Short mmCIF file of C-alpha atoms in Angstrom, two decimals:
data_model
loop_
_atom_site.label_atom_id
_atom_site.label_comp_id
_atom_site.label_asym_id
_atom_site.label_seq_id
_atom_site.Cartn_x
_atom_site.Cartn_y
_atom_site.Cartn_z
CA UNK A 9 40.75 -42.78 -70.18
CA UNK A 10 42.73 -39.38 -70.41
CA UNK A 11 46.21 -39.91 -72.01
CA UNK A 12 48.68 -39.74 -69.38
CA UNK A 13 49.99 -36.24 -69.43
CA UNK A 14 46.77 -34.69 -69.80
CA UNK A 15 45.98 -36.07 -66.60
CA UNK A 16 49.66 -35.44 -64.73
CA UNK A 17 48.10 -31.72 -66.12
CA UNK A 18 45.11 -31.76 -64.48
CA UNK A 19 45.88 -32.97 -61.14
CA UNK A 20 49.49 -30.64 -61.16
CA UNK A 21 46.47 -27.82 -61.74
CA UNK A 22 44.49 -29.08 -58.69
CA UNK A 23 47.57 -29.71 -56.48
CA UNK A 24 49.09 -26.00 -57.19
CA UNK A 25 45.49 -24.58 -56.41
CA UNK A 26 45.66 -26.78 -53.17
CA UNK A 27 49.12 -25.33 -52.07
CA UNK A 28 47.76 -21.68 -53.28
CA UNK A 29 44.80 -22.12 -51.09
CA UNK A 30 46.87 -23.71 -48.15
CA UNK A 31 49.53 -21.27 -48.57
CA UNK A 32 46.93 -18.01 -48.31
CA UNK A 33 45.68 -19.84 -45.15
CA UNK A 34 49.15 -19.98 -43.53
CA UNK A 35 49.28 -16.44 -44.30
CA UNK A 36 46.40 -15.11 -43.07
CA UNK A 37 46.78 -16.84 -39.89
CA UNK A 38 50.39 -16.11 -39.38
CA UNK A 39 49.16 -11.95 -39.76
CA UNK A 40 45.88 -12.81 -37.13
CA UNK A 41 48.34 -13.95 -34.57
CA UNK A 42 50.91 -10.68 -35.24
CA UNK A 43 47.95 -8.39 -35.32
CA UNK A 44 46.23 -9.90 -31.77
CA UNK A 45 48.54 -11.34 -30.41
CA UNK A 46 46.88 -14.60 -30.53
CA UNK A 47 48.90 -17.39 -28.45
CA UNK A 48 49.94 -20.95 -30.10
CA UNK A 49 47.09 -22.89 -32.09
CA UNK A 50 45.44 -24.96 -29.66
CA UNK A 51 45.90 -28.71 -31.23
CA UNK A 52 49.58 -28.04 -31.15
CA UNK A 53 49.15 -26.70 -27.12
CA UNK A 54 46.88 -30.46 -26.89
CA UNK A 55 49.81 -32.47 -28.41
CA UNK A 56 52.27 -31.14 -26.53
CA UNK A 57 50.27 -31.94 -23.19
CA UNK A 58 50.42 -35.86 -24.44
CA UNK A 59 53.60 -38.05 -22.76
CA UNK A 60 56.45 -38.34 -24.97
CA UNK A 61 55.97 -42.00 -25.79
CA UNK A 62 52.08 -40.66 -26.48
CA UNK A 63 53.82 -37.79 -28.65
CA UNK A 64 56.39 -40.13 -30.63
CA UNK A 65 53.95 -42.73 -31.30
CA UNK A 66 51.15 -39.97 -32.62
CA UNK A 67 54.25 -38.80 -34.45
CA UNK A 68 55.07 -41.72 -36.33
CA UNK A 69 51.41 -42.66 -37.34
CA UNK A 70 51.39 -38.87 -38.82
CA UNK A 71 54.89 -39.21 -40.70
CA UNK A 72 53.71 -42.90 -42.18
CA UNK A 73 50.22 -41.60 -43.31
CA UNK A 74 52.10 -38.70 -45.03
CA UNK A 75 54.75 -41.32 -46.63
CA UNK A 76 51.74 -42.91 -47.70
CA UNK A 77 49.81 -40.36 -49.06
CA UNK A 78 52.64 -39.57 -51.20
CA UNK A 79 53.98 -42.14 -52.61
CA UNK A 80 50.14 -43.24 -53.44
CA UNK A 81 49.30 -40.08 -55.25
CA UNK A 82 52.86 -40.73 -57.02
CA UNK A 83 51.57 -43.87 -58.55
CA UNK A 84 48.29 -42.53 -59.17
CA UNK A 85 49.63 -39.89 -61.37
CA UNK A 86 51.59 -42.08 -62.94
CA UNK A 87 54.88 -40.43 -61.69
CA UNK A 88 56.39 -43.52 -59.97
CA UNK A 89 56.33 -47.44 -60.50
CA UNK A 90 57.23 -49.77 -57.98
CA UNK A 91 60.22 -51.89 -59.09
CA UNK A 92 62.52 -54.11 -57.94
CA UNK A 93 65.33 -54.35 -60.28
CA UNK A 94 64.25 -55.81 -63.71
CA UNK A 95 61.04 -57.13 -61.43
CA UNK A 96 57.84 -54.66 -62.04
CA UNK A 97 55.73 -54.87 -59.37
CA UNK A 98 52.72 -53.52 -61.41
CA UNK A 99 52.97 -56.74 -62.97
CA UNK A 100 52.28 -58.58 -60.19
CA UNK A 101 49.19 -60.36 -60.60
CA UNK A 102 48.30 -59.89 -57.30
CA UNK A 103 49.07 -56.00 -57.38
CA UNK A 104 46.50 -55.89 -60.84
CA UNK A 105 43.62 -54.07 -58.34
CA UNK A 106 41.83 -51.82 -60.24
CA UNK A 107 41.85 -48.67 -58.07
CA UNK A 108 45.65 -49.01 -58.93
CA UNK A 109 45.23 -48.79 -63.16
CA UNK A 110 42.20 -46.47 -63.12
CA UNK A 111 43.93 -43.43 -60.83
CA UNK A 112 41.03 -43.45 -57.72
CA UNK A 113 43.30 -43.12 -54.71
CA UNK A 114 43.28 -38.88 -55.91
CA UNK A 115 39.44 -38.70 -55.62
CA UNK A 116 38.96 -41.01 -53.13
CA UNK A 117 41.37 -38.36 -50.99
CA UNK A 118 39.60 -35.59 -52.19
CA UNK A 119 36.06 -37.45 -51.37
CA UNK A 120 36.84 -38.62 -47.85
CA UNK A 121 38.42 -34.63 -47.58
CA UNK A 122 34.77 -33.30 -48.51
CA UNK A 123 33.19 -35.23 -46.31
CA UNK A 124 35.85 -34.05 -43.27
CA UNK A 125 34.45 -30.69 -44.06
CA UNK A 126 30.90 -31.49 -44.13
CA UNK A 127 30.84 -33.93 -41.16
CA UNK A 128 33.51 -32.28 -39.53
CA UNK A 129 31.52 -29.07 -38.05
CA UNK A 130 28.40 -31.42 -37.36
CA UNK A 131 30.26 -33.59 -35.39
CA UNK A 132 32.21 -30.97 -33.60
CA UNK A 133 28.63 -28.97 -32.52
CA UNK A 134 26.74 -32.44 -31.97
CA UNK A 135 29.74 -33.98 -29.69
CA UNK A 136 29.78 -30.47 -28.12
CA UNK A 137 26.23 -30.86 -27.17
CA UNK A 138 26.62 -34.01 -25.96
CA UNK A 139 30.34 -32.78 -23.94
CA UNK A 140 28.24 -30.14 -22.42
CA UNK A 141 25.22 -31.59 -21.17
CA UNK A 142 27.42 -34.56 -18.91
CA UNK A 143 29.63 -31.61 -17.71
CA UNK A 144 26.42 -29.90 -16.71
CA UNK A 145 24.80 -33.34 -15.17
CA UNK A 146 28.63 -33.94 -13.12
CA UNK A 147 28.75 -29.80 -12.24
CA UNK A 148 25.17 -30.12 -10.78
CA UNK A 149 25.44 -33.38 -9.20
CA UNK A 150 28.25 -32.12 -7.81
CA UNK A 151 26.88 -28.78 -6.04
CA UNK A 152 23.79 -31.01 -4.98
CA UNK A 153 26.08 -33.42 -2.89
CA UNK A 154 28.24 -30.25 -1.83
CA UNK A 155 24.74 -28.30 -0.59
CA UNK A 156 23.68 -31.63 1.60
CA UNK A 157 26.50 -31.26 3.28
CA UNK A 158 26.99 -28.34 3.72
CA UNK A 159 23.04 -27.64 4.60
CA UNK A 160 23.84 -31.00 7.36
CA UNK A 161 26.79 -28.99 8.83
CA UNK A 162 24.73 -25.55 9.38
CA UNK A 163 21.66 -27.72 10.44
CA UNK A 164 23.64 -29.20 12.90
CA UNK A 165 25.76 -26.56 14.08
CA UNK A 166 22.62 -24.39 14.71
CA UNK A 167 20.82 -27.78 16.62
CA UNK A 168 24.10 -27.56 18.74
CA UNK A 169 23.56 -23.81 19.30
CA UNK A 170 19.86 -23.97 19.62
CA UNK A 171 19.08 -26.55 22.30
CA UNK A 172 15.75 -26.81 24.32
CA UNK A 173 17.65 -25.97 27.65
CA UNK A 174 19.94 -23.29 26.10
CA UNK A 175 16.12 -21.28 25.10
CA UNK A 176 14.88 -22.22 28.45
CA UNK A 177 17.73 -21.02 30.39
CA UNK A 178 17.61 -17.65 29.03
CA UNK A 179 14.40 -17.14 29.77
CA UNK A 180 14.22 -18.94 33.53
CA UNK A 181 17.73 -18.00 34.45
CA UNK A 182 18.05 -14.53 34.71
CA UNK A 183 14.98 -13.85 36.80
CA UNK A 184 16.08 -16.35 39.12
CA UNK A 185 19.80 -14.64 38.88
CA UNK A 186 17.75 -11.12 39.43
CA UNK A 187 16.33 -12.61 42.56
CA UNK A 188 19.54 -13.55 44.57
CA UNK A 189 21.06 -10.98 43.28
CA UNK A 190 19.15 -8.44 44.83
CA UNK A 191 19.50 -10.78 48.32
CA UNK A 192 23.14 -9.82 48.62
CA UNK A 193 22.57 -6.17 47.12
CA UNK A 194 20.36 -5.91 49.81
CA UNK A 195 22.94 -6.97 52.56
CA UNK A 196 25.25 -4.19 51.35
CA UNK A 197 22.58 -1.33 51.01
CA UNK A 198 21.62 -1.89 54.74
CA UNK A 199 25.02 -2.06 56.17
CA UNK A 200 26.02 0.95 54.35
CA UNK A 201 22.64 2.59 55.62
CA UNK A 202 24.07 1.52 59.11
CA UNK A 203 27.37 3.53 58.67
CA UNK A 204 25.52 6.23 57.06
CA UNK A 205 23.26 6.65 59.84
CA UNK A 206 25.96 7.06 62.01
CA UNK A 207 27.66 9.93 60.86
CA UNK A 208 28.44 12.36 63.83
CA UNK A 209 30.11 15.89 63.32
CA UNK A 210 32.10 17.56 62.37
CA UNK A 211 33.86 15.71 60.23
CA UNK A 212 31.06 13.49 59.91
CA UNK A 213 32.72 10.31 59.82
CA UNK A 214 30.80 7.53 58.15
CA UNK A 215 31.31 4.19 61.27
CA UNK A 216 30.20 0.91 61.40
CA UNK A 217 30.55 -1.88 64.50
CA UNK A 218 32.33 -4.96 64.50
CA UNK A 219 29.21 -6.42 65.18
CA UNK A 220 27.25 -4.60 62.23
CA UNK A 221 30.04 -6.22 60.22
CA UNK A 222 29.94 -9.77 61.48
CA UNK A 223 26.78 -9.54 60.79
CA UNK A 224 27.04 -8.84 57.31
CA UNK A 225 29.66 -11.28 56.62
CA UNK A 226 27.59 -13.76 58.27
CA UNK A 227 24.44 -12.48 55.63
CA UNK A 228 26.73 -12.53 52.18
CA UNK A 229 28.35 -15.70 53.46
CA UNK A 230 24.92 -17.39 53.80
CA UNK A 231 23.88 -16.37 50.15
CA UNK A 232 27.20 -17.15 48.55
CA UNK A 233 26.50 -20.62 47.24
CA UNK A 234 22.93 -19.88 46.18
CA UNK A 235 24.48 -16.85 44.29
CA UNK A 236 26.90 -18.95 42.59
CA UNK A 237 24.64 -21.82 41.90
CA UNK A 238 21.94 -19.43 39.98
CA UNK A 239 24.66 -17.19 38.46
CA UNK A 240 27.09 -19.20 37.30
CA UNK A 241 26.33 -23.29 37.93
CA UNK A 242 23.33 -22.86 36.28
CA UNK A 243 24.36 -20.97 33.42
CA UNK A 244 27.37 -23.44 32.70
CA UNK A 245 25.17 -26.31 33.03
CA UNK A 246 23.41 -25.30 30.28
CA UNK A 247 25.98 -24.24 27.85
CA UNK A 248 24.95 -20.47 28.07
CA UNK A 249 28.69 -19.26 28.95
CA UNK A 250 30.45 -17.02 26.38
CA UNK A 251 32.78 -19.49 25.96
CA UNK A 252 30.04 -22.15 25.64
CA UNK A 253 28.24 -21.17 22.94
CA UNK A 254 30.72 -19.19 20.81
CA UNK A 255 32.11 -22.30 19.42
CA UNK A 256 28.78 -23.38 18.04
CA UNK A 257 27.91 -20.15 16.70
CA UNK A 258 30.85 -19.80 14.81
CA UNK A 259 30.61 -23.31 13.16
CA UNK A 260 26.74 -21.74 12.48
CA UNK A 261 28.23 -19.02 10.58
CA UNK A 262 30.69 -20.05 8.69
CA UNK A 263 28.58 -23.10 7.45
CA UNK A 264 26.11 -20.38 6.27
CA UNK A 265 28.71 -18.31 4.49
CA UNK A 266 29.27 -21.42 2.11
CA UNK A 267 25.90 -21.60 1.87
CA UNK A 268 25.13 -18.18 0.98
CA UNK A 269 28.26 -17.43 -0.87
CA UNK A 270 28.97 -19.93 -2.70
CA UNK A 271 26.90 -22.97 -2.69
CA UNK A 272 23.62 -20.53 -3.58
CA UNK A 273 25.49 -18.74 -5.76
CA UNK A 274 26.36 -22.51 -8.02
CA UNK A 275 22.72 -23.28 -7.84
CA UNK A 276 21.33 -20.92 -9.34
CA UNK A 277 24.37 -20.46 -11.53
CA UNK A 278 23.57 -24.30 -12.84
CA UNK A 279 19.41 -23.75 -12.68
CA UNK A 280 18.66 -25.62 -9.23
CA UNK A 281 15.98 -24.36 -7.16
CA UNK A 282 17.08 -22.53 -3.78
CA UNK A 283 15.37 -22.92 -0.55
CA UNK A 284 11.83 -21.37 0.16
CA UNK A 285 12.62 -16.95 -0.25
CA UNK A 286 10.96 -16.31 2.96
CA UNK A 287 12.58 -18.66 5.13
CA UNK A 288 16.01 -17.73 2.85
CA UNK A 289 15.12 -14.52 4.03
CA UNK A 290 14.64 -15.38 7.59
CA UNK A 291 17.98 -17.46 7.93
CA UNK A 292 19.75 -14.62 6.39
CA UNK A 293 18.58 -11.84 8.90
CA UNK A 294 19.29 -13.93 11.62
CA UNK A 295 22.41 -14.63 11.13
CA UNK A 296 23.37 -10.94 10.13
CA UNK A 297 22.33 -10.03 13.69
CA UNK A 298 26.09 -11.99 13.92
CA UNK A 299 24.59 -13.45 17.67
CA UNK A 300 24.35 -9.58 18.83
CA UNK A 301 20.79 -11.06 21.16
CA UNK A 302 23.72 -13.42 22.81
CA UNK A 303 26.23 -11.42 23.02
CA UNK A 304 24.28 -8.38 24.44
CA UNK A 305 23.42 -10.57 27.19
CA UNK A 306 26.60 -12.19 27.87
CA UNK A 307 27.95 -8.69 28.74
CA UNK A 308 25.33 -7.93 30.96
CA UNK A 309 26.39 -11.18 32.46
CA UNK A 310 29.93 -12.23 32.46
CA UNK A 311 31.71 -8.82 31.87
CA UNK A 312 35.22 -8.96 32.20
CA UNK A 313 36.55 -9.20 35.86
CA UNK A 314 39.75 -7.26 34.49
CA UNK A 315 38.00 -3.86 33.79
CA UNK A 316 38.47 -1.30 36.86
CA UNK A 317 35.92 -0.02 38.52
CA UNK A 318 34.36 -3.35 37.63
CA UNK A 319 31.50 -3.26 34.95
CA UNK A 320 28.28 -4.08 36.35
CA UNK A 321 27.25 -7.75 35.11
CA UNK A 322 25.69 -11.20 37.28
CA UNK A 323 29.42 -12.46 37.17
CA UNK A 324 31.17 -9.21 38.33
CA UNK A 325 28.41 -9.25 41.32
CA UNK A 326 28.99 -12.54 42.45
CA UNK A 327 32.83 -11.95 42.37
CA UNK A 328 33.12 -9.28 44.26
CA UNK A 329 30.81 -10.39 46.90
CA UNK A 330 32.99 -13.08 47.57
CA UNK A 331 36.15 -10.48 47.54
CA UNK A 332 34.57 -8.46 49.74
CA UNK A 333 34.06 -11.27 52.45
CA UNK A 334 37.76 -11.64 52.00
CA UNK A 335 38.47 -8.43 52.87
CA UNK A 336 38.85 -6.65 56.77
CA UNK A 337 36.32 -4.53 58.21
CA UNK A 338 38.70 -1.44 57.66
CA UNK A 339 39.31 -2.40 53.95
CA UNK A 340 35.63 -3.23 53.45
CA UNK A 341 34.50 -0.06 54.72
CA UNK A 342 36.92 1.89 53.20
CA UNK A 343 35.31 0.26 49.98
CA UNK A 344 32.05 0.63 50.98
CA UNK A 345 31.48 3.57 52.34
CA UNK A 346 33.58 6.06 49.58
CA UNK A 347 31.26 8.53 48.39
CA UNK A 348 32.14 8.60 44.83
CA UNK A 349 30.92 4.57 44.47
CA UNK A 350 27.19 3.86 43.88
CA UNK A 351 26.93 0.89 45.36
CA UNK A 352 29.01 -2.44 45.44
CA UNK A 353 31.14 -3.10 43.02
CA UNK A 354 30.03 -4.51 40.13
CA UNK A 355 26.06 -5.00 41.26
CA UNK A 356 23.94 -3.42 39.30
CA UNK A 357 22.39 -0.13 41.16
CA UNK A 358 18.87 0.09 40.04
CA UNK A 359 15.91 -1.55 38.86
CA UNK A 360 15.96 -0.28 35.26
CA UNK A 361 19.31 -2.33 34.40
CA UNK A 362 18.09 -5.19 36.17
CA UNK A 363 15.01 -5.06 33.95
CA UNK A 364 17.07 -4.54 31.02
CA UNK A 365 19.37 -7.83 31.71
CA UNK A 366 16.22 -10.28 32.23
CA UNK A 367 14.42 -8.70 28.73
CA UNK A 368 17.96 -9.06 27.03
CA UNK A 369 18.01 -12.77 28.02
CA UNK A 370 13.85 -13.36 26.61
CA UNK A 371 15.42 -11.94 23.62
CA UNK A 372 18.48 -13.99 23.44
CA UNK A 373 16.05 -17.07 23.73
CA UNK A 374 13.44 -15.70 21.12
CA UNK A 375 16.44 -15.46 18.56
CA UNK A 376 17.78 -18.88 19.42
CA UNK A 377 13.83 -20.50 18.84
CA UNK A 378 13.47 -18.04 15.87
CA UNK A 379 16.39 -19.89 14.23
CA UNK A 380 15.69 -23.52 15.29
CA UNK A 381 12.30 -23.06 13.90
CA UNK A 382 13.57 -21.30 10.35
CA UNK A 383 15.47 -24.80 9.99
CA UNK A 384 13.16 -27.35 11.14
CA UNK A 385 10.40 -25.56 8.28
CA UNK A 386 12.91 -26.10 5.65
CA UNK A 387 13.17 -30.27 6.71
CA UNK A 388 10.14 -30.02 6.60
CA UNK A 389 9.66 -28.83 2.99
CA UNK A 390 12.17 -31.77 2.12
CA UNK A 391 15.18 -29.01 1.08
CA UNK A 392 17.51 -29.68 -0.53
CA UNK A 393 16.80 -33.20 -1.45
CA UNK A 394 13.35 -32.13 -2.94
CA UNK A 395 15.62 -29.89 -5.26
CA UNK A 396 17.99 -32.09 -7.21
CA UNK A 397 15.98 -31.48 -10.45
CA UNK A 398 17.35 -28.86 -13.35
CA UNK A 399 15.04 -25.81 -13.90
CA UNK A 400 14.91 -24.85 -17.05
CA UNK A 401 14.86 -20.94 -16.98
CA UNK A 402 11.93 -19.56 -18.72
#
């Protein structure tokens, strides 16, 4: 065994190279934060998040270990005995344990230090692993239970939007409101042919009878309830009102913007497959349309009653039908008969706009079966609950 102040010599070297080493550390990390500006070392930020009971007691464990550590390596060095007054406690019997004579505590430190270093960085990368994969697992269970609902919300909104008697009223309906339509248009066209016809001159006064106009009134009044059952009790029946359907379309979109924006966006972001491209695809360009197929027929037929002259629409006709009947035969004539009007207000004045509104209603039922059916394929390829499984990028 190495006389005692040959060894207080050799571990004074090793503790001096210690601080030297420690010291150079503190320095080169106190000249990495001035340089960039690097903010507080990140244990320190962790201990300060703790409670202060969590902080004292973490505190006091750290301040006893230290005491420890100290007064240990003391008596290991032979720098400090433990007495009591003329009582040595290194006489003890009981206090006779060998680490205590034969100075181990020093290399023990220094041992279970090496093995911090070694074990340390393995434990650090292995726990990592471990850390990372369950925040992965929670992160894409997560978006999974997110894109059911989400894909339930969209899938039902569009079911709401999409129903069998909404696609069959846009394509029944506006023939059938083309039909009586052109019954009252017709009423109109030949009493104005009367007055026309009638014209004497100079001045060349357009002139109708009171019975020409009873007549008339008697004709429109006839056709009044089947033009409001066809052009608007139907169409309310069966949800196809502006009004009626906006709501559903709008609950359509904006479930598909957290589809597309975000929920897609996590999927792929965590390696889950996405729905089938081509019916991605096909979702995607019809709802980019924004409902333009519904809304292109809605102003054809509800266009605001507000607008003057009135803009020709199935609503607008109806309206002012039953204004007109409202009206006296001077008034009505007066309306009737001025030569800057081409027609009625608010009918539509020729075939090719009439044509136009029934094709604009196949097409606002071809979009609202084009959707349904984009949906009802992905069910039926089991999305997303067929997709719950991590791909591995290749």
């Amino acid at each position: 065994m190495l006389p005692a102040d040959a060894l207080w010599r050799d571990h004074s070297t090793a503790i001096s190279r210690l601080a030297a080493v420690l010291l150079c550390a503190i320095a080169l990390y106190l000249i990495l934060r001035r340089r960039t500006h690097i903010k507080a070392w990140r244990p320190v930020r962790t201990a300060l998040d703790f409670s202060p009971g969590t902080r004292k007691f973490l505190l006091t464990m750290f301040v006893f270990g230290i005491a420890v550590l100290v007064l240990l390596w003391a008596v290991d060095l032979n720098a400090l005995t433990f007495s009591i007054g003329r009582l040595d406690l290194m006489q003890v019997h009981w206090l006779q344990a060998e680490w205590l004579r034969s100075h181990s505590y020093i290399p023990n430190i220094l041992a279970g230090f090496t093995g911090f270093l070694i074990g340390a960085p393995v434990a650090a990368v292995l726990l990592a692993s471990f850390a990372l994969e369950r925040e992965e697992q929670a992160a894409a269970a997560g978006i999974i239970r997110t894109t059911e609902f989400a894909w339930n919300r969209f899938r039902d909104a569009v079911h709401e939007l999409c129903t069998d008697e909404r696609i069959r009223g846009l394509k029944e309906g506006p023939p059938r409101a083309r039909r009586v339509h052109n019954e009252v248009y017709e009423c109109f066209r030949q009493y104005y042919v009367q007055g026309h016809n009638r014209r004497k001159g100079p001045p060349f006064r357009w002139n109708t009878t009171a019975e020409e106009h009873e007549q008339l009134k008697v004709k429109v009044t006839e056709r009044l309830p089947s033009f409001k059952s066809e052009v608007v009790d139907y169409f309310l029946e069966l949800g196809l009102m502006e009004s009626q359907f906006q709501m559903p379309w709008t609950e359509a979109a904006l479930s598909w913007n957290t589809l597309d924006q975000y929920v897609r966006l996590r999927r792929l972001e965590l390696g889950l497959r996405w729905m089938p491209q081509e019916l991605y695809v096909g979702i995607s360009r019809h709802m980019i349309k924004s409902a333009k197929p519904l809304d292109e027929f809605s102003e054809m037929h509800e266009s605001k009653l507000t607008s003057r002259p009135l803009v020709p629409s199935m609503f607008a006709a109806y309206a002012a039908a039953k204004w007109y009947m409202d009206l006296d035969k001077e008034a009505l004539d007066n309306r009737i008969s001025n030569p800057s009007a081409k027609g009625p207000d608010g009918f539509f004045n020729d075939d090719e706009e009439l044509a136009l509104y029934v094709q604009r209603g196949i097409a606002a039922s071809e979009y609202l079966k084009g959707l349904r059916t984009l949906i009802e394929t992905v069910d039926a390829e089991g999305w997303p609950l067929s997709a719950t499984e991590l791909v591995n990028p290749e």
